[in-house]
Amino acid sequence: MLTDHQILRIPGPTPIPPSVQRAMNLPMIGHRGEETSELLKRIHPRLKPIFGTEQEVLILAGSGTAGLETAVVNTTQAGDEVLVLVTGSFGDRFAKICETYQLKIHRLDVPWGDAVDPEQVNAYLQNHPSIKVVFATYCETSTGVLNPIQEIASAIQSASDALFIVDGVSCIGGVKAKMDEWGIDILVTGSQKAFMLPTGLAFVAASERAWKVIEENPQPRFYLDLRKYRDNLAKYTTPFTPALSLLFGLEQALNLLETEGLENVYKRHQLMMEMTREACQALDLPLLTADDTASPTVTAIYPEDFEADQLRKVLKTEFGLSFAGGQNHLKGKIFRIGHMGYCTPADVLQFISLLELGLQQIGVKRDFGKGTIAAQTIYLERRK
């Protein structure tokens, strides 16, 4: 194997398109100059359709977690009651951020691998009318669950005036998001997933209702103060030094998404998910999530007759193929495949074929080639 040949199929960071890499290598410019202002003018309106909003999508230099903390610190203050919907490791992270800011946390814990039941959310809010904010994770990266955000939003609206804040880090750009139509108050994502960029940009959009809360919130904040980003964007600048190379790359990533067309982007992700899941089922590899709650961006497999990490090690050593492992209590028990961003059905056929070879090499008896044939069949059936 070539030592510098790596096949990255984890749920982030994801591979970078060559044209995006070239864009990030453009010469540096002054971050307070006219060129940067023109760059921001070009970029910002093009983010709105991906979020499904008419509001401005603000860009922070920071990871997705910075975006999540931004959402918390701008809308809450110590002692506020909040509800966190926890379906995995990243729902739990939202809860930990809330704990840091001394909020009174209600947790609605869902078994890992299951999605949130909107009726449960509705009932919980009716029994706890003091809750001011509900936090949820759109795609729970640790399990491969895609939570029913539209239905959860409706359940919240029928029971409460609470704000609805959504972590969309591992799916925005790969699945539909209709922030305004669904009634999401703050939607957050990051650059290193379906946006096909390195880590380093956080994207945050807020509804008019959320902005009212943000304006009136006495909670101190400095770097993460959304008001600063909004006010500076009106002048096509940023409150702090922007990650210019990433912004160069973002412009080209948006070019790629728009050339393909967002609906086609979403169809591609759905197709890759179906190919992956059908292949795993053909190989008798148990899936952690049900078909109707599975994410188009990441699939989690829960093997019963071999060690997940043994397979991952062989695939990495022999082929340079990286799958992700499990987190928290699923560490060593599952492996996760990322199929988002710069990824196509051809890549799915590659990693399924290599997965079959890996199973053979660790002595797992399966019908060789059955998974690849299953994925090929789905491609032929669903590609149009």
mmCIF file of C-alpha atoms in Angstrom:
data_model
loop_
_atom_site.group_PDB
_atom_site.id
_atom_site.type_symbol
_atom_site.label_atom_id
_atom_site.label_comp_id
_atom_site.label_asym_id
_atom_site.label_seq_id
_atom_site.Cartn_x
_atom_site.Cartn_y
_atom_site.Cartn_z
ATOM 1 C CA MET A 1 0.000 0.000 0.000
ATOM 2 C CA LEU A 2 1.209 3.515 -0.760
ATOM 3 C CA THR A 3 1.943 5.142 2.579
ATOM 4 C CA ASP A 4 0.273 8.422 1.617
ATOM 5 C CA HIS A 5 -2.816 6.822 0.074
ATOM 6 C CA GLN A 6 -5.641 7.141 2.570
ATOM 7 C CA ILE A 7 -9.358 6.471 2.124
ATOM 8 C CA LEU A 8 -11.203 8.548 4.715
ATOM 9 C CA ARG A 9 -14.729 7.286 5.372
ATOM 10 C CA ILE A 10 -15.432 8.563 8.848
ATOM 11 C CA PRO A 11 -18.281 10.928 9.869
ATOM 12 C CA GLY A 12 -15.908 13.905 9.789
ATOM 13 C CA PRO A 13 -13.608 15.374 8.957
ATOM 14 C CA THR A 14 -14.431 14.305 5.421
ATOM 15 C CA PRO A 15 -12.342 14.351 2.224
ATOM 16 C CA ILE A 16 -11.717 17.700 0.536
ATOM 17 C CA PRO A 17 -12.423 18.127 -3.211
ATOM 18 C CA PRO A 18 -9.252 19.023 -5.177
ATOM 19 C CA SER A 19 -10.795 22.281 -6.440
ATOM 20 C CA VAL A 20 -11.555 23.293 -2.849
ATOM 21 C CA GLN A 21 -7.979 22.499 -1.817
ATOM 22 C CA ARG A 22 -6.686 24.632 -4.667
ATOM 23 C CA ALA A 23 -8.967 27.496 -3.625
ATOM 24 C CA MET A 24 -7.622 27.341 -0.076
ATOM 25 C CA ASN A 25 -4.095 27.762 -1.482
ATOM 26 C CA LEU A 26 -4.876 31.174 -2.957
ATOM 27 C CA PRO A 27 -2.553 33.976 -1.785
ATOM 28 C CA MET A 28 -3.527 35.600 1.485
ATOM 29 C CA ILE A 29 -5.332 38.935 1.400
ATOM 30 C CA GLY A 30 -5.921 41.637 3.985
ATOM 31 C CA HIS A 31 -8.822 40.654 6.198
ATOM 32 C CA ARG A 32 -9.969 44.283 6.509
ATOM 33 C CA GLY A 33 -9.620 45.081 2.826
ATOM 34 C CA GLU A 34 -12.141 45.428 0.017
ATOM 35 C CA GLU A 35 -11.310 41.968 -1.340
ATOM 36 C CA THR A 36 -12.482 40.318 1.874
ATOM 37 C CA SER A 37 -15.664 42.401 1.939
ATOM 38 C CA GLU A 38 -16.421 41.326 -1.630
ATOM 39 C CA LEU A 39 -15.772 37.696 -0.676
ATOM 40 C CA LEU A 40 -18.240 37.928 2.226
ATOM 41 C CA LYS A 41 -20.817 39.592 -0.053
ATOM 42 C CA ARG A 42 -20.563 36.650 -2.439
ATOM 43 C CA ILE A 43 -20.658 33.921 0.190
ATOM 44 C CA HIS A 44 -23.318 34.885 2.709
ATOM 45 C CA PRO A 45 -26.477 34.896 0.538
ATOM 46 C CA ARG A 46 -25.564 31.468 -0.838
ATOM 47 C CA LEU A 47 -25.691 29.844 2.610
ATOM 48 C CA LYS A 48 -29.366 30.660 3.136
ATOM 49 C CA PRO A 49 -30.855 27.955 0.847
ATOM 50 C CA ILE A 50 -28.770 25.263 2.557
ATOM 51 C CA PHE A 51 -30.256 26.281 5.914
ATOM 52 C CA GLY A 52 -33.708 26.936 4.481
ATOM 53 C CA THR A 53 -33.864 30.436 5.905
ATOM 54 C CA GLU A 54 -34.203 34.072 4.936
ATOM 55 C CA GLN A 55 -32.120 35.011 7.984
ATOM 56 C CA GLU A 56 -28.409 35.691 7.746
ATOM 57 C CA VAL A 57 -26.159 32.678 8.312
ATOM 58 C CA LEU A 58 -23.282 33.925 10.466
ATOM 59 C CA ILE A 59 -19.787 32.471 10.123
ATOM 60 C CA LEU A 60 -17.470 32.068 13.119
ATOM 61 C CA ALA A 61 -13.858 30.919 13.091
ATOM 62 C CA GLY A 62 -14.233 27.829 15.269
ATOM 63 C CA SER A 63 -15.383 24.226 15.255
ATOM 64 C CA GLY A 64 -18.957 22.980 15.288
ATOM 65 C CA THR A 65 -18.804 22.795 19.064
ATOM 66 C CA ALA A 66 -18.023 26.518 19.131
ATOM 67 C CA GLY A 67 -21.285 26.991 17.252
ATOM 68 C CA LEU A 68 -23.178 24.917 19.818
ATOM 69 C CA GLU A 69 -21.710 26.889 22.716
ATOM 70 C CA THR A 70 -22.558 30.104 20.853
ATOM 71 C CA ALA A 71 -26.195 29.019 20.685
ATOM 72 C CA VAL A 72 -26.267 28.331 24.425
ATOM 73 C CA VAL A 73 -24.475 31.471 25.632
ATOM 74 C CA ASN A 74 -26.517 33.828 23.454
ATOM 75 C CA THR A 75 -29.975 32.559 24.434
ATOM 76 C CA THR A 76 -29.715 31.517 28.084
ATOM 77 C CA GLN A 77 -28.481 32.661 31.468
ATOM 78 C CA ALA A 78 -27.698 30.827 34.698
ATOM 79 C CA GLY A 79 -30.774 29.234 36.246
ATOM 80 C CA ASP A 80 -32.822 28.992 33.049
ATOM 81 C CA GLU A 81 -34.683 25.732 32.597
ATOM 82 C CA VAL A 82 -33.852 23.906 29.374
ATOM 83 C CA LEU A 83 -34.675 20.535 27.864
ATOM 84 C CA VAL A 84 -31.934 18.560 26.108
ATOM 85 C CA LEU A 85 -32.961 15.682 23.860
ATOM 86 C CA VAL A 86 -30.125 13.153 24.168
ATOM 87 C CA THR A 87 -29.885 10.397 21.564
ATOM 88 C CA GLY A 88 -26.137 9.858 21.748
ATOM 89 C CA SER A 89 -22.748 11.378 22.463
ATOM 90 C CA PHE A 90 -23.428 14.724 20.816
ATOM 91 C CA GLY A 91 -26.769 15.225 22.512
ATOM 92 C CA ASP A 92 -24.873 14.592 25.714
ATOM 93 C CA ARG A 93 -22.336 17.236 24.642
ATOM 94 C CA PHE A 94 -25.148 19.783 24.343
ATOM 95 C CA ALA A 95 -26.135 18.909 27.918
ATOM 96 C CA LYS A 96 -22.552 19.350 29.130
ATOM 97 C CA ILE A 97 -22.336 22.784 27.527
ATOM 98 C CA CYS A 98 -25.556 23.734 29.304
ATOM 99 C CA GLU A 99 -24.163 22.454 32.598
ATOM 100 C CA THR A 100 -21.097 24.664 32.134
ATOM 101 C CA TYR A 101 -23.350 27.724 32.007
ATOM 102 C CA GLN A 102 -25.239 26.626 35.135
ATOM 103 C CA LEU A 103 -28.580 26.022 33.463
ATOM 104 C CA LYS A 104 -31.255 23.896 35.073
ATOM 105 C CA ILE A 105 -31.216 20.917 32.759
ATOM 106 C CA HIS A 106 -33.997 18.487 31.991
ATOM 107 C CA ARG A 107 -32.750 15.494 29.985
ATOM 108 C CA LEU A 108 -34.919 13.359 27.786
ATOM 109 C CA ASP A 109 -32.634 10.382 27.241
ATOM 110 C CA VAL A 110 -33.391 8.052 24.353
ATOM 111 C CA PRO A 111 -31.695 4.641 23.902
ATOM 112 C CA TRP A 112 -28.692 4.966 21.597
ATOM 113 C CA GLY A 113 -29.782 3.923 18.109
ATOM 114 C CA ASP A 114 -33.337 5.199 18.547
ATOM 115 C CA ALA A 115 -34.763 8.551 17.476
ATOM 116 C CA VAL A 116 -36.658 11.082 19.574
ATOM 117 C CA ASP A 117 -40.419 10.567 19.859
ATOM 118 C CA PRO A 118 -42.046 13.981 19.244
ATOM 119 C CA GLU A 119 -45.067 13.041 21.362
ATOM 120 C CA GLN A 120 -42.755 12.462 24.312
ATOM 121 C CA VAL A 121 -41.327 15.934 23.831
ATOM 122 C CA ASN A 122 -44.798 17.446 23.694
ATOM 123 C CA ALA A 123 -45.880 15.672 26.883
ATOM 124 C CA TYR A 124 -42.676 16.646 28.699
ATOM 125 C CA LEU A 125 -43.105 20.314 27.847
ATOM 126 C CA GLN A 126 -46.723 20.319 28.978
ATOM 127 C CA ASN A 127 -45.577 18.965 32.344
ATOM 128 C CA HIS A 128 -42.689 21.467 32.590
ATOM 129 C CA PRO A 129 -44.008 24.849 31.440
ATOM 130 C CA SER A 130 -40.946 26.765 32.713
ATOM 131 C CA ILE A 131 -38.624 25.329 30.069
ATOM 132 C CA LYS A 132 -37.259 28.164 27.922
ATOM 133 C CA VAL A 133 -35.172 26.302 25.343
ATOM 134 C CA VAL A 134 -35.191 22.842 23.776
ATOM 135 C CA PHE A 135 -31.900 21.517 22.372
ATOM 136 C CA ALA A 136 -31.799 18.682 19.846
ATOM 137 C CA THR A 137 -29.351 16.963 17.496
ATOM 138 C CA TYR A 138 -30.473 16.563 13.887
ATOM 139 C CA CYS A 139 -28.040 13.783 12.982
ATOM 140 C CA GLU A 140 -26.604 12.016 16.012
ATOM 141 C CA THR A 141 -23.135 11.217 14.686
ATOM 142 C CA SER A 142 -22.393 8.611 17.347
ATOM 143 C CA THR A 143 -25.296 6.363 16.298
ATOM 144 C CA GLY A 144 -26.262 7.323 12.739
ATOM 145 C CA VAL A 145 -29.765 8.424 13.773
ATOM 146 C CA LEU A 146 -31.518 11.245 11.955
ATOM 147 C CA ASN A 147 -33.989 12.762 14.392
ATOM 148 C CA PRO A 148 -37.397 13.947 13.065
ATOM 149 C CA ILE A 149 -36.645 17.637 13.514
ATOM 150 C CA GLN A 150 -39.704 18.924 11.669
ATOM 151 C CA GLU A 151 -42.044 16.826 13.823
ATOM 152 C CA ILE A 152 -40.170 17.747 17.016
ATOM 153 C CA ALA A 153 -40.495 21.432 16.131
ATOM 154 C CA SER A 154 -44.241 21.006 15.645
ATOM 155 C CA ALA A 155 -44.527 19.173 18.982
ATOM 156 C CA ILE A 156 -42.692 21.986 20.754
ATOM 157 C CA GLN A 157 -44.810 24.699 19.151
ATOM 158 C CA SER A 158 -48.053 23.040 20.200
ATOM 159 C CA ALA A 159 -46.982 22.766 23.842
ATOM 160 C CA SER A 160 -44.633 25.648 24.631
ATOM 161 C CA ASP A 161 -43.092 28.992 23.688
ATOM 162 C CA ALA A 162 -39.623 27.531 24.187
ATOM 163 C CA LEU A 163 -36.941 28.249 21.612
ATOM 164 C CA PHE A 164 -35.850 25.279 19.505
ATOM 165 C CA ILE A 165 -32.086 25.026 18.939
ATOM 166 C CA VAL A 166 -30.696 22.336 16.635
ATOM 167 C CA ASP A 167 -27.229 20.857 16.182
ATOM 168 C CA GLY A 168 -27.004 20.133 12.454
ATOM 169 C CA VAL A 169 -23.233 19.672 12.378
ATOM 170 C CA SER A 170 -23.081 16.222 10.790
ATOM 171 C CA CYS A 171 -25.850 16.599 8.224
ATOM 172 C CA ILE A 172 -26.521 20.155 7.029
ATOM 173 C CA GLY A 173 -25.529 20.246 3.378
ATOM 174 C CA GLY A 174 -26.342 16.538 3.058
ATOM 175 C CA VAL A 175 -30.015 16.532 4.067
ATOM 176 C CA LYS A 176 -32.896 18.953 3.706
ATOM 177 C CA ALA A 177 -33.194 21.711 6.261
ATOM 178 C CA LYS A 178 -36.112 24.136 6.245
ATOM 179 C CA MET A 179 -35.315 26.265 9.236
ATOM 180 C CA ASP A 180 -37.981 28.939 8.664
ATOM 181 C CA GLU A 181 -40.746 26.595 7.538
ATOM 182 C CA TRP A 182 -40.210 24.082 10.332
ATOM 183 C CA GLY A 183 -39.805 26.665 13.089
ATOM 184 C CA ILE A 184 -36.195 26.104 14.131
ATOM 185 C CA ASP A 185 -34.955 29.092 16.128
ATOM 186 C CA ILE A 186 -31.220 28.462 15.894
ATOM 187 C CA LEU A 187 -29.517 26.032 13.506
ATOM 188 C CA VAL A 188 -25.812 25.262 13.797
ATOM 189 C CA THR A 189 -23.389 23.376 11.594
ATOM 190 C CA GLY A 190 -19.663 23.099 10.923
ATOM 191 C CA SER A 191 -17.386 23.102 7.906
ATOM 192 C CA GLN A 192 -15.784 19.655 8.143
ATOM 193 C CA LYS A 193 -18.748 17.451 7.253
ATOM 194 C CA ALA A 194 -21.080 17.842 4.263
ATOM 195 C CA PHE A 195 -19.578 21.267 3.473
ATOM 196 C CA MET A 196 -16.421 19.453 2.279
ATOM 197 C CA LEU A 197 -13.949 21.709 4.125
ATOM 198 C CA PRO A 198 -11.410 21.292 6.909
ATOM 199 C CA THR A 199 -12.461 21.940 10.477
ATOM 200 C CA GLY A 200 -12.492 25.609 11.442
ATOM 201 C CA LEU A 201 -15.764 27.285 10.487
ATOM 202 C CA ALA A 202 -18.997 27.268 12.477
ATOM 203 C CA PHE A 203 -22.237 28.439 10.855
ATOM 204 C CA VAL A 204 -25.111 29.804 12.970
ATOM 205 C CA ALA A 205 -28.499 31.113 11.837
ATOM 206 C CA ALA A 206 -31.120 32.552 14.215
ATOM 207 C CA SER A 207 -34.833 33.281 13.774
ATOM 208 C CA GLU A 208 -36.401 36.668 14.505
ATOM 209 C CA ARG A 209 -37.829 35.170 17.691
ATOM 210 C CA ALA A 210 -34.368 34.016 18.735
ATOM 211 C CA TRP A 211 -32.873 37.420 17.968
ATOM 212 C CA LYS A 212 -35.343 39.028 20.367
ATOM 213 C CA VAL A 213 -34.117 36.706 23.124
ATOM 214 C CA ILE A 214 -30.475 37.268 22.164
ATOM 215 C CA GLU A 215 -30.890 41.044 22.327
ATOM 216 C CA GLU A 216 -32.509 40.942 25.749
ATOM 217 C CA ASN A 217 -30.215 38.310 27.268
ATOM 218 C CA PRO A 218 -27.927 39.784 29.998
ATOM 219 C CA GLN A 219 -25.510 36.831 29.815
ATOM 220 C CA PRO A 220 -21.946 38.176 29.261
ATOM 221 C CA ARG A 221 -20.202 36.985 26.091
ATOM 222 C CA PHE A 222 -17.372 38.283 23.958
ATOM 223 C CA TYR A 223 -15.982 36.214 21.075
ATOM 224 C CA LEU A 224 -19.205 34.215 20.779
ATOM 225 C CA ASP A 225 -21.516 37.252 20.820
ATOM 226 C CA LEU A 226 -23.815 36.796 17.819
ATOM 227 C CA ARG A 227 -24.754 40.479 17.896
ATOM 228 C CA LYS A 228 -21.179 41.380 16.944
ATOM 229 C CA TYR A 229 -21.245 39.017 13.953
ATOM 230 C CA ARG A 230 -24.621 40.286 12.766
ATOM 231 C CA ASP A 231 -23.663 43.944 13.078
ATOM 232 C CA ASN A 232 -20.330 43.447 11.321
ATOM 233 C CA LEU A 233 -21.910 41.430 8.535
ATOM 234 C CA ALA A 234 -24.121 44.421 7.733
ATOM 235 C CA LYS A 235 -20.829 46.167 6.828
ATOM 236 C CA TYR A 236 -19.458 43.039 5.081
ATOM 237 C CA THR A 237 -16.750 42.510 7.633
ATOM 238 C CA THR A 238 -16.167 40.353 10.712
ATOM 239 C CA PRO A 239 -15.736 41.276 14.394
ATOM 240 C CA PHE A 240 -12.565 39.187 14.685
ATOM 241 C CA THR A 241 -9.944 37.828 12.302
ATOM 242 C CA PRO A 242 -11.675 35.498 9.812
ATOM 243 C CA ALA A 243 -10.285 32.148 8.638
ATOM 244 C CA LEU A 244 -9.647 33.484 5.148
ATOM 245 C CA SER A 245 -8.246 30.331 3.559
ATOM 246 C CA LEU A 246 -11.339 28.438 4.680
ATOM 247 C CA LEU A 247 -13.547 31.169 3.253
ATOM 248 C CA PHE A 248 -11.757 30.800 -0.096
ATOM 249 C CA GLY A 249 -12.521 27.081 0.097
ATOM 250 C CA LEU A 250 -16.099 27.705 1.171
ATOM 251 C CA GLU A 251 -16.782 29.751 -1.936
ATOM 252 C CA GLN A 252 -15.630 26.883 -4.142
ATOM 253 C CA ALA A 253 -17.543 24.318 -2.055
ATOM 254 C CA LEU A 254 -20.692 26.384 -2.622
ATOM 255 C CA ASN A 255 -19.902 26.409 -6.346
ATOM 256 C CA LEU A 256 -19.808 22.605 -6.311
ATOM 257 C CA LEU A 257 -23.057 22.265 -4.356
ATOM 258 C CA GLU A 258 -24.873 24.721 -6.601
ATOM 259 C CA THR A 259 -23.577 23.111 -9.795
ATOM 260 C CA GLU A 260 -24.885 19.731 -8.642
ATOM 261 C CA GLY A 261 -28.091 21.287 -7.302
ATOM 262 C CA LEU A 262 -29.159 20.911 -3.672
ATOM 263 C CA GLU A 263 -31.956 18.455 -4.458
ATOM 264 C CA ASN A 264 -29.459 16.268 -6.319
ATOM 265 C CA VAL A 265 -27.020 16.566 -3.405
ATOM 266 C CA TYR A 266 -29.699 15.264 -1.043
ATOM 267 C CA LYS A 267 -30.636 12.452 -3.451
ATOM 268 C CA ARG A 268 -26.976 11.422 -3.720
ATOM 269 C CA HIS A 269 -26.674 11.176 0.053
ATOM 270 C CA GLN A 270 -29.895 9.179 0.277
ATOM 271 C CA LEU A 271 -28.658 6.810 -2.429
ATOM 272 C CA MET A 272 -25.298 6.285 -0.712
ATOM 273 C CA MET A 273 -27.075 5.517 2.564
ATOM 274 C CA GLU A 274 -29.364 2.978 0.896
ATOM 275 C CA MET A 275 -26.459 1.303 -0.905
ATOM 276 C CA THR A 276 -24.488 1.056 2.339
ATOM 277 C CA ARG A 277 -27.374 -0.283 4.409
ATOM 278 C CA GLU A 278 -28.473 -2.798 1.773
ATOM 279 C CA ALA A 279 -24.904 -4.072 1.465
ATOM 280 C CA CYS A 280 -24.596 -4.491 5.237
ATOM 281 C CA GLN A 281 -27.885 -6.351 5.413
ATOM 282 C CA ALA A 282 -26.779 -8.650 2.594
ATOM 283 C CA LEU A 283 -23.633 -9.398 4.606
ATOM 284 C CA ASP A 284 -25.621 -10.069 7.806
ATOM 285 C CA LEU A 285 -24.066 -7.063 9.527
ATOM 286 C CA PRO A 286 -26.563 -5.738 12.084
ATOM 287 C CA LEU A 287 -27.395 -2.037 11.746
ATOM 288 C CA LEU A 288 -27.719 0.091 14.865
ATOM 289 C CA THR A 289 -30.608 2.179 13.538
ATOM 290 C CA ALA A 290 -33.924 1.373 11.888
ATOM 291 C CA ASP A 291 -34.439 2.216 8.216
ATOM 292 C CA ASP A 292 -36.941 4.993 8.945
ATOM 293 C CA THR A 293 -34.578 6.834 11.318
ATOM 294 C CA ALA A 294 -31.286 6.257 9.493
ATOM 295 C CA SER A 295 -29.111 9.215 8.564
ATOM 296 C CA PRO A 296 -28.089 9.773 4.934
ATOM 297 C CA THR A 297 -24.643 10.886 6.128
ATOM 298 C CA VAL A 298 -23.425 8.150 8.503
ATOM 299 C CA THR A 299 -24.207 4.468 9.096
ATOM 300 C CA ALA A 300 -23.461 2.570 12.322
ATOM 301 C CA ILE A 301 -22.932 -1.212 12.303
ATOM 302 C CA TYR A 302 -23.150 -3.362 15.447
ATOM 303 C CA PRO A 303 -21.407 -6.690 14.692
ATOM 304 C CA GLU A 304 -22.290 -9.746 16.743
ATOM 305 C CA ASP A 305 -19.679 -12.314 15.686
ATOM 306 C CA PHE A 306 -16.474 -10.286 15.466
ATOM 307 C CA GLU A 307 -14.774 -7.298 17.089
ATOM 308 C CA ALA A 308 -15.462 -4.014 15.345
ATOM 309 C CA ASP A 309 -12.009 -2.625 16.107
ATOM 310 C CA GLN A 310 -10.297 -5.727 14.719
ATOM 311 C CA LEU A 311 -11.977 -5.137 11.381
ATOM 312 C CA ARG A 312 -11.152 -1.429 11.463
ATOM 313 C CA LYS A 313 -7.484 -2.168 12.148
ATOM 314 C CA VAL A 314 -7.199 -4.584 9.208
ATOM 315 C CA LEU A 315 -8.911 -2.178 6.826
ATOM 316 C CA LYS A 316 -6.618 0.653 7.898
ATOM 317 C CA THR A 317 -3.431 -1.444 7.726
ATOM 318 C CA GLU A 318 -4.156 -3.269 4.480
ATOM 319 C CA PHE A 319 -5.990 -0.650 2.456
ATOM 320 C CA GLY A 320 -5.622 2.714 4.190
ATOM 321 C CA LEU A 321 -9.415 2.706 4.706
ATOM 322 C CA SER A 322 -10.591 4.500 7.835
ATOM 323 C CA PHE A 323 -13.947 3.747 9.439
ATOM 324 C CA ALA A 324 -14.835 5.330 12.781
ATOM 325 C CA GLY A 325 -15.231 3.420 16.025
ATOM 326 C CA GLY A 326 -17.898 3.673 18.685
ATOM 327 C CA GLN A 327 -18.112 6.287 21.417
ATOM 328 C CA ASN A 328 -18.815 6.073 25.150
ATOM 329 C CA HIS A 329 -20.454 2.731 26.013
ATOM 330 C CA LEU A 330 -20.407 1.694 22.324
ATOM 331 C CA LYS A 331 -16.615 2.034 22.103
ATOM 332 C CA GLY A 332 -15.222 -1.173 20.599
ATOM 333 C CA LYS A 333 -18.706 -2.479 19.875
ATOM 334 C CA ILE A 334 -19.665 -0.660 16.689
ATOM 335 C CA PHE A 335 -18.030 0.867 13.655
ATOM 336 C CA ARG A 336 -19.346 3.845 11.716
ATOM 337 C CA ILE A 337 -19.103 4.672 8.039
ATOM 338 C CA GLY A 338 -19.241 8.261 6.856
ATOM 339 C CA HIS A 339 -20.779 8.801 3.419
ATOM 340 C CA MET A 340 -21.188 12.533 3.110
ATOM 341 C CA GLY A 341 -19.762 15.527 1.344
ATOM 342 C CA TYR A 342 -17.119 14.631 -1.244
ATOM 343 C CA CYS A 343 -18.381 11.067 -1.636
ATOM 344 C CA THR A 344 -20.217 9.310 -4.468
ATOM 345 C CA PRO A 345 -21.826 5.909 -5.127
ATOM 346 C CA ALA A 346 -18.482 4.863 -6.688
ATOM 347 C CA ASP A 347 -16.849 5.443 -3.299
ATOM 348 C CA VAL A 348 -19.540 3.336 -1.642
ATOM 349 C CA LEU A 349 -18.780 0.449 -4.003
ATOM 350 C CA GLN A 350 -15.103 0.807 -3.121
ATOM 351 C CA PHE A 351 -15.524 0.709 0.658
ATOM 352 C CA ILE A 352 -18.097 -2.105 0.538
ATOM 353 C CA SER A 353 -15.719 -4.220 -1.555
ATOM 354 C CA LEU A 354 -12.870 -3.510 0.867
ATOM 355 C CA LEU A 355 -15.168 -4.234 3.814
ATOM 356 C CA GLU A 356 -15.816 -7.681 2.361
ATOM 357 C CA LEU A 357 -12.081 -8.289 1.969
ATOM 358 C CA GLY A 358 -11.533 -7.193 5.555
ATOM 359 C CA LEU A 359 -14.155 -9.622 6.810
ATOM 360 C CA GLN A 360 -12.406 -12.439 4.939
ATOM 361 C CA GLN A 361 -9.062 -11.492 6.432
ATOM 362 C CA ILE A 362 -10.281 -11.605 10.019
ATOM 363 C CA GLY A 363 -11.940 -14.978 9.397
ATOM 364 C CA VAL A 364 -15.575 -13.894 9.291
ATOM 365 C CA LYS A 365 -17.526 -16.207 7.010
ATOM 366 C CA ARG A 366 -19.789 -14.325 4.620
ATOM 367 C CA ASP A 367 -20.854 -14.838 1.022
ATOM 368 C CA PHE A 368 -18.021 -13.046 -0.736
ATOM 369 C CA GLY A 369 -19.249 -10.305 -3.069
ATOM 370 C CA LYS A 370 -22.826 -10.373 -1.824
ATOM 371 C CA GLY A 371 -22.592 -6.894 -0.288
ATOM 372 C CA THR A 372 -21.109 -5.367 -3.418
ATOM 373 C CA ILE A 373 -23.810 -6.913 -5.578
ATOM 374 C CA ALA A 374 -26.491 -5.590 -3.204
ATOM 375 C CA ALA A 375 -25.049 -2.073 -3.385
ATOM 376 C CA GLN A 376 -24.778 -2.267 -7.180
ATOM 377 C CA THR A 377 -28.392 -3.413 -7.418
ATOM 378 C CA ILE A 378 -29.616 -0.487 -5.309
ATOM 379 C CA TYR A 379 -27.622 1.896 -7.473
ATOM 380 C CA LEU A 380 -29.193 0.562 -10.677
ATOM 381 C CA GLU A 381 -32.684 0.660 -9.159
ATOM 382 C CA ARG A 382 -32.517 4.103 -7.537
ATOM 383 C CA ARG A 383 -30.127 6.167 -9.638
ATOM 384 C CA LYS A 384 -32.868 7.748 -11.804
#
